[in-house]
């Protein structure tokens, strides 16, 4: 993972910070809308999940605390028994692992990029 740019675009490059942790916010409110983007070191989120827009269903009659620090959010994210706290008004959907393992993204062999299974250093989307 790097943020190196080609000739003429060096001014847009930045150093990778493997310790950076971010949890964004979202304005998405439709049924199954994905949770906000996040990044964290492998030591904090060792297995990158993927978003399942159809499951779980989030009962609108159940109050859920979505106001969390990044540490609290990553603890929630790593807890397989906790759901529907990714954002206020969440109707459905949640992060899940792939057969109990991290979910790889798509490889980009044309750019020399292997599939990744973590979000370490992926904070500048």
Short mmCIF file of N, CA and C in Angstrom, two decimals:
data_model
loop_
_atom_site.label_atom_id
_atom_site.label_comp_id
_atom_site.label_asym_id
_atom_site.label_seq_id
_atom_site.Cartn_x
_atom_site.Cartn_y
_atom_site.Cartn_z
N UNK A 1 0.84 -1.17 0.00
CA UNK A 1 0.00 0.00 0.00
C UNK A 1 0.88 1.23 0.00
N UNK A 2 0.69 2.09 -0.98
CA UNK A 2 1.40 3.36 -0.98
C UNK A 2 0.55 4.40 -1.70
N UNK A 3 0.93 5.60 -1.53
CA UNK A 3 0.23 6.71 -2.16
C UNK A 3 1.22 7.50 -3.01
N UNK A 4 2.01 6.77 -3.78
CA UNK A 4 2.97 7.40 -4.66
C UNK A 4 2.26 7.77 -5.96
N UNK A 5 2.68 8.88 -6.52
CA UNK A 5 2.06 9.36 -7.74
C UNK A 5 3.10 9.43 -8.85
N UNK A 6 2.61 9.42 -10.06
CA UNK A 6 3.49 9.49 -11.21
C UNK A 6 4.05 10.89 -11.43
N UNK A 7 4.87 11.00 -12.45
CA UNK A 7 5.50 12.27 -12.78
C UNK A 7 4.44 13.35 -13.00
N UNK A 8 4.68 14.49 -12.40
CA UNK A 8 3.76 15.62 -12.51
C UNK A 8 2.66 15.62 -11.47
N UNK A 9 2.54 14.53 -10.73
CA UNK A 9 1.50 14.45 -9.70
C UNK A 9 2.08 14.21 -8.32
N UNK A 10 3.37 14.41 -8.17
CA UNK A 10 4.04 14.16 -6.89
C UNK A 10 3.44 14.97 -5.75
N UNK A 11 2.89 16.14 -6.05
CA UNK A 11 2.31 17.00 -5.01
C UNK A 11 1.08 16.37 -4.35
N UNK A 12 0.51 15.34 -4.96
CA UNK A 12 -0.66 14.68 -4.38
C UNK A 12 -0.29 13.45 -3.55
N UNK A 13 0.98 13.08 -3.53
CA UNK A 13 1.43 11.90 -2.79
C UNK A 13 1.48 12.19 -1.29
N UNK A 14 1.31 11.15 -0.51
CA UNK A 14 1.44 11.30 0.94
C UNK A 14 2.02 10.01 1.52
N UNK A 15 2.66 10.16 2.65
CA UNK A 15 3.25 9.01 3.33
C UNK A 15 2.15 8.15 3.94
N UNK A 16 2.32 6.86 3.90
CA UNK A 16 1.38 5.95 4.55
C UNK A 16 1.64 5.98 6.05
N UNK A 17 0.59 6.12 6.82
CA UNK A 17 0.69 6.09 8.28
C UNK A 17 -0.02 4.82 8.75
N UNK A 18 0.71 3.74 9.03
CA UNK A 18 0.07 2.48 9.42
C UNK A 18 -0.63 2.53 10.78
N UNK A 19 -0.46 3.61 11.52
CA UNK A 19 -1.12 3.71 12.84
C UNK A 19 -2.40 4.53 12.79
N UNK A 20 -2.70 5.14 11.66
CA UNK A 20 -3.86 6.02 11.55
C UNK A 20 -5.17 5.25 11.73
N UNK A 21 -6.09 5.85 12.47
CA UNK A 21 -7.42 5.28 12.67
C UNK A 21 -8.45 6.36 12.39
N UNK A 22 -9.40 6.04 11.52
CA UNK A 22 -10.45 6.99 11.16
C UNK A 22 -11.77 6.24 11.06
N UNK A 23 -12.82 6.89 11.51
CA UNK A 23 -14.18 6.43 11.26
C UNK A 23 -14.93 7.63 10.72
N UNK A 24 -15.43 7.52 9.52
CA UNK A 24 -16.12 8.63 8.88
C UNK A 24 -17.57 8.69 9.35
N UNK A 25 -18.31 9.61 8.80
CA UNK A 25 -19.76 9.68 9.01
C UNK A 25 -20.41 9.43 7.66
N UNK A 26 -21.71 9.27 7.66
CA UNK A 26 -22.42 9.04 6.40
C UNK A 26 -23.74 9.79 6.40
N UNK A 27 -24.20 10.12 5.22
CA UNK A 27 -25.52 10.70 5.03
C UNK A 27 -26.46 9.69 4.41
N UNK A 28 -25.95 8.50 4.12
CA UNK A 28 -26.75 7.45 3.50
C UNK A 28 -27.81 6.95 4.48
N UNK A 29 -29.04 6.89 4.04
CA UNK A 29 -30.12 6.46 4.92
C UNK A 29 -31.04 5.43 4.26
N UNK A 30 -30.74 5.01 3.03
CA UNK A 30 -31.62 4.06 2.37
C UNK A 30 -31.47 2.67 2.98
N UNK A 31 -32.42 1.80 2.67
CA UNK A 31 -32.43 0.45 3.22
C UNK A 31 -31.16 -0.29 2.80
N UNK A 32 -30.38 -0.72 3.78
CA UNK A 32 -29.15 -1.46 3.51
C UNK A 32 -27.96 -0.59 3.16
N UNK A 33 -28.10 0.73 3.32
CA UNK A 33 -26.99 1.64 2.99
C UNK A 33 -25.74 1.24 3.77
N UNK A 34 -24.58 1.28 3.12
CA UNK A 34 -23.35 0.86 3.80
C UNK A 34 -22.96 1.80 4.93
N UNK A 35 -22.26 1.21 5.88
CA UNK A 35 -21.73 2.00 6.98
C UNK A 35 -20.62 2.91 6.50
N UNK A 36 -20.23 3.86 7.31
CA UNK A 36 -19.16 4.78 6.93
C UNK A 36 -17.83 4.07 6.73
N UNK A 37 -16.99 4.65 5.91
CA UNK A 37 -15.66 4.08 5.72
C UNK A 37 -14.86 4.19 7.01
N UNK A 38 -13.90 3.31 7.13
CA UNK A 38 -13.03 3.33 8.31
C UNK A 38 -11.69 2.74 7.91
N UNK A 39 -10.69 3.04 8.71
CA UNK A 39 -9.38 2.41 8.54
C UNK A 39 -8.77 2.25 9.92
N UNK A 40 -7.89 1.28 10.03
CA UNK A 40 -7.23 1.02 11.30
C UNK A 40 -6.08 0.04 11.06
N UNK A 41 -5.11 0.03 11.95
CA UNK A 41 -4.02 -0.94 11.83
C UNK A 41 -4.55 -2.37 11.96
N UNK A 42 -3.80 -3.32 11.42
CA UNK A 42 -4.17 -4.74 11.53
C UNK A 42 -4.29 -5.18 12.98
N UNK A 43 -3.56 -4.54 13.87
CA UNK A 43 -3.65 -4.90 15.28
C UNK A 43 -5.00 -4.51 15.88
N UNK A 44 -5.70 -3.57 15.27
CA UNK A 44 -6.99 -3.10 15.77
C UNK A 44 -8.14 -3.80 15.04
N UNK A 45 -8.06 -3.89 13.72
CA UNK A 45 -9.05 -4.61 12.90
C UNK A 45 -8.26 -5.64 12.10
N UNK A 46 -8.02 -6.81 12.70
CA UNK A 46 -7.16 -7.81 12.05
C UNK A 46 -7.76 -8.44 10.80
N UNK A 47 -9.08 -8.46 10.71
CA UNK A 47 -9.75 -9.07 9.56
C UNK A 47 -10.74 -8.06 8.98
N UNK A 48 -10.47 -7.60 7.78
CA UNK A 48 -11.36 -6.64 7.14
C UNK A 48 -12.67 -7.31 6.75
N UNK A 49 -13.79 -6.76 7.19
CA UNK A 49 -15.09 -7.32 6.82
C UNK A 49 -15.59 -6.71 5.51
N UNK A 50 -16.70 -7.22 5.03
CA UNK A 50 -17.39 -6.62 3.89
C UNK A 50 -18.79 -6.25 4.34
N UNK A 51 -19.43 -5.36 3.61
CA UNK A 51 -20.78 -4.92 3.95
C UNK A 51 -21.80 -5.84 3.30
N UNK A 52 -22.76 -6.31 4.09
CA UNK A 52 -23.89 -7.09 3.60
C UNK A 52 -25.09 -6.17 3.71
N UNK A 53 -25.63 -5.71 2.58
CA UNK A 53 -26.71 -4.73 2.62
C UNK A 53 -28.06 -5.33 3.03
N UNK A 54 -28.19 -6.64 3.04
CA UNK A 54 -29.48 -7.25 3.35
C UNK A 54 -29.61 -7.81 4.75
N UNK A 55 -28.54 -7.95 5.45
CA UNK A 55 -28.60 -8.59 6.76
C UNK A 55 -27.58 -7.95 7.68
N UNK A 56 -27.95 -7.73 8.90
CA UNK A 56 -29.20 -8.03 9.56
C UNK A 56 -30.25 -6.94 9.31
N UNK A 57 -31.48 -7.25 9.65
CA UNK A 57 -32.55 -6.25 9.67
C UNK A 57 -32.44 -5.53 11.00
N UNK A 58 -32.57 -4.23 10.99
CA UNK A 58 -32.42 -3.43 12.20
C UNK A 58 -33.78 -2.92 12.66
N UNK A 59 -34.30 -3.48 13.72
CA UNK A 59 -35.61 -3.12 14.26
C UNK A 59 -35.63 -1.64 14.64
N UNK A 60 -36.50 -0.84 14.01
CA UNK A 60 -36.55 0.59 14.31
C UNK A 60 -37.05 0.89 15.72
N UNK A 61 -37.65 -0.09 16.39
CA UNK A 61 -38.17 0.11 17.74
C UNK A 61 -37.13 -0.15 18.82
N UNK A 62 -35.93 -0.55 18.42
CA UNK A 62 -34.85 -0.82 19.37
C UNK A 62 -33.87 0.35 19.33
N UNK A 63 -33.66 0.97 20.47
CA UNK A 63 -32.70 2.08 20.55
C UNK A 63 -31.28 1.51 20.53
N UNK A 64 -30.44 2.12 19.71
CA UNK A 64 -29.05 1.67 19.61
C UNK A 64 -28.12 2.86 19.70
N UNK A 65 -27.08 2.72 20.49
CA UNK A 65 -26.09 3.78 20.63
C UNK A 65 -25.12 3.72 19.46
N UNK A 66 -25.15 4.74 18.62
CA UNK A 66 -24.23 4.81 17.48
C UNK A 66 -23.14 5.86 17.69
N UNK A 67 -23.21 6.57 18.80
CA UNK A 67 -22.23 7.61 19.10
C UNK A 67 -21.06 6.97 19.85
N UNK A 68 -20.06 6.53 19.10
CA UNK A 68 -18.94 5.79 19.68
C UNK A 68 -17.61 6.45 19.32
N UNK A 69 -16.64 6.30 20.19
CA UNK A 69 -15.27 6.69 19.85
C UNK A 69 -14.76 5.68 18.82
N UNK A 70 -13.63 5.96 18.21
CA UNK A 70 -13.08 4.98 17.26
C UNK A 70 -12.74 3.67 17.97
N UNK A 71 -12.20 3.75 19.18
CA UNK A 71 -11.90 2.52 19.92
C UNK A 71 -13.16 1.70 20.19
N UNK A 72 -14.23 2.38 20.59
CA UNK A 72 -15.50 1.68 20.84
C UNK A 72 -16.06 1.10 19.55
N UNK A 73 -15.94 1.84 18.45
CA UNK A 73 -16.46 1.35 17.18
C UNK A 73 -15.70 0.11 16.71
N UNK A 74 -14.38 0.12 16.85
CA UNK A 74 -13.61 -1.04 16.41
C UNK A 74 -13.87 -2.25 17.30
N UNK A 75 -14.13 -2.03 18.58
CA UNK A 75 -14.53 -3.14 19.47
C UNK A 75 -15.87 -3.70 19.01
N UNK A 76 -16.81 -2.82 18.67
CA UNK A 76 -18.12 -3.23 18.14
C UNK A 76 -17.93 -4.00 16.83
N UNK A 77 -17.10 -3.48 15.95
CA UNK A 77 -16.88 -4.10 14.64
C UNK A 77 -16.30 -5.51 14.78
N UNK A 78 -15.45 -5.71 15.76
CA UNK A 78 -14.83 -7.02 15.97
C UNK A 78 -15.69 -7.98 16.78
N UNK A 79 -16.87 -7.53 17.23
CA UNK A 79 -17.77 -8.37 18.03
C UNK A 79 -18.84 -8.98 17.13
N UNK A 80 -18.79 -10.28 16.86
CA UNK A 80 -19.77 -10.89 15.97
C UNK A 80 -21.19 -10.91 16.52
N UNK A 81 -21.36 -10.60 17.79
CA UNK A 81 -22.70 -10.62 18.40
C UNK A 81 -23.33 -9.24 18.51
N UNK A 82 -22.75 -8.25 17.88
CA UNK A 82 -23.27 -6.89 17.95
C UNK A 82 -23.57 -6.41 16.53
N UNK A 83 -24.71 -5.74 16.36
CA UNK A 83 -25.04 -5.25 15.03
C UNK A 83 -25.92 -4.00 15.08
N UNK A 84 -26.13 -3.41 13.93
CA UNK A 84 -27.01 -2.26 13.72
C UNK A 84 -26.60 -1.01 14.48
N UNK A 85 -25.31 -0.82 14.69
CA UNK A 85 -24.83 0.39 15.37
C UNK A 85 -23.85 1.17 14.49
N UNK A 86 -23.88 0.96 13.19
CA UNK A 86 -22.94 1.63 12.31
C UNK A 86 -23.28 3.10 12.09
N UNK A 87 -24.56 3.44 12.09
CA UNK A 87 -24.98 4.83 11.97
C UNK A 87 -26.42 4.97 12.44
N UNK A 88 -26.78 6.18 12.84
CA UNK A 88 -28.13 6.45 13.33
C UNK A 88 -29.14 6.22 12.21
N UNK A 89 -30.25 5.58 12.54
CA UNK A 89 -31.30 5.34 11.56
C UNK A 89 -31.04 4.16 10.64
N UNK A 90 -30.06 3.35 10.96
CA UNK A 90 -29.72 2.19 10.13
C UNK A 90 -30.91 1.25 10.06
N UNK A 91 -31.32 0.91 8.83
CA UNK A 91 -32.50 0.06 8.63
C UNK A 91 -32.12 -1.42 8.44
N UNK A 92 -30.99 -1.65 7.81
CA UNK A 92 -30.53 -3.02 7.55
C UNK A 92 -29.07 -2.97 7.15
N UNK A 93 -28.48 -4.13 7.14
CA UNK A 93 -27.10 -4.25 6.70
C UNK A 93 -26.11 -4.24 7.83
N UNK A 94 -24.95 -4.77 7.53
CA UNK A 94 -23.90 -4.80 8.52
C UNK A 94 -22.63 -5.39 7.95
N UNK A 95 -21.54 -5.15 8.64
CA UNK A 95 -20.27 -5.73 8.24
C UNK A 95 -20.23 -7.19 8.67
N UNK A 96 -19.65 -8.03 7.81
CA UNK A 96 -19.51 -9.45 8.12
C UNK A 96 -18.19 -9.95 7.56
N UNK A 97 -17.71 -11.03 8.15
CA UNK A 97 -16.49 -11.67 7.66
C UNK A 97 -16.84 -12.67 6.56
N UNK A 98 -15.86 -13.17 5.88
CA UNK A 98 -16.04 -14.14 4.81
C UNK A 98 -15.64 -15.52 5.32
N UNK A 99 -16.62 -16.31 5.69
CA UNK A 99 -16.37 -17.64 6.27
C UNK A 99 -15.45 -17.55 7.48
N UNK A 100 -15.66 -16.54 8.30
CA UNK A 100 -14.87 -16.36 9.51
C UNK A 100 -13.51 -15.74 9.30
N UNK A 101 -13.19 -15.43 8.07
CA UNK A 101 -11.89 -14.84 7.73
C UNK A 101 -12.07 -13.44 7.16
N UNK A 102 -10.96 -12.75 6.98
CA UNK A 102 -10.99 -11.42 6.37
C UNK A 102 -11.48 -11.54 4.93
N UNK A 103 -12.11 -10.49 4.45
CA UNK A 103 -12.65 -10.47 3.09
C UNK A 103 -11.69 -9.72 2.17
N UNK A 104 -11.12 -10.38 1.18
CA UNK A 104 -10.19 -9.70 0.29
C UNK A 104 -10.92 -8.74 -0.65
N UNK A 105 -10.27 -7.64 -0.97
CA UNK A 105 -10.81 -6.76 -1.99
C UNK A 105 -10.41 -7.33 -3.35
N UNK A 106 -10.76 -6.65 -4.41
CA UNK A 106 -10.38 -7.11 -5.74
C UNK A 106 -8.92 -6.76 -6.00
N UNK A 107 -8.20 -7.72 -6.52
CA UNK A 107 -6.81 -7.46 -6.90
C UNK A 107 -6.80 -6.53 -8.11
N UNK A 108 -5.71 -5.81 -8.28
CA UNK A 108 -5.54 -4.93 -9.43
C UNK A 108 -4.19 -5.24 -10.07
N UNK A 109 -4.08 -6.41 -10.73
CA UNK A 109 -2.78 -6.82 -11.27
C UNK A 109 -2.21 -5.83 -12.28
N UNK A 110 -3.05 -5.10 -13.00
CA UNK A 110 -2.55 -4.13 -13.96
C UNK A 110 -1.76 -3.02 -13.28
N UNK A 111 -2.03 -2.82 -11.99
CA UNK A 111 -1.33 -1.80 -11.23
C UNK A 111 -0.37 -2.40 -10.21
N UNK A 112 -0.14 -3.72 -10.32
CA UNK A 112 0.79 -4.39 -9.41
C UNK A 112 0.25 -4.50 -7.99
N UNK A 113 -1.07 -4.59 -7.85
CA UNK A 113 -1.69 -4.64 -6.53
C UNK A 113 -2.34 -6.00 -6.30
N UNK A 114 -1.92 -6.66 -5.24
CA UNK A 114 -2.55 -7.90 -4.81
C UNK A 114 -3.81 -7.57 -4.03
N UNK A 115 -4.69 -8.54 -3.88
CA UNK A 115 -5.87 -8.35 -3.03
C UNK A 115 -5.41 -8.15 -1.59
N UNK A 116 -6.13 -7.33 -0.86
CA UNK A 116 -5.79 -7.07 0.54
C UNK A 116 -6.91 -7.55 1.44
N UNK A 117 -6.56 -7.88 2.68
CA UNK A 117 -7.55 -8.36 3.64
C UNK A 117 -7.51 -7.53 4.92
N UNK A 118 -7.02 -6.30 4.80
CA UNK A 118 -7.00 -5.40 5.95
C UNK A 118 -7.18 -3.97 5.46
N UNK A 119 -7.40 -3.06 6.38
CA UNK A 119 -7.60 -1.65 6.03
C UNK A 119 -6.51 -0.77 6.63
N UNK A 120 -5.38 -1.38 6.92
CA UNK A 120 -4.25 -0.63 7.48
C UNK A 120 -3.68 0.32 6.43
N UNK A 121 -3.60 1.59 6.79
CA UNK A 121 -3.05 2.58 5.88
C UNK A 121 -3.97 2.99 4.75
N UNK A 122 -5.21 2.50 4.74
CA UNK A 122 -6.17 2.82 3.67
C UNK A 122 -7.10 3.95 4.12
N UNK A 123 -6.55 5.04 4.53
CA UNK A 123 -7.36 6.10 5.14
C UNK A 123 -7.68 7.25 4.22
N UNK A 124 -7.16 7.25 3.03
CA UNK A 124 -7.37 8.40 2.13
C UNK A 124 -8.19 7.97 0.93
N UNK A 125 -9.45 7.66 1.15
CA UNK A 125 -10.30 7.18 0.06
C UNK A 125 -10.94 8.35 -0.62
#
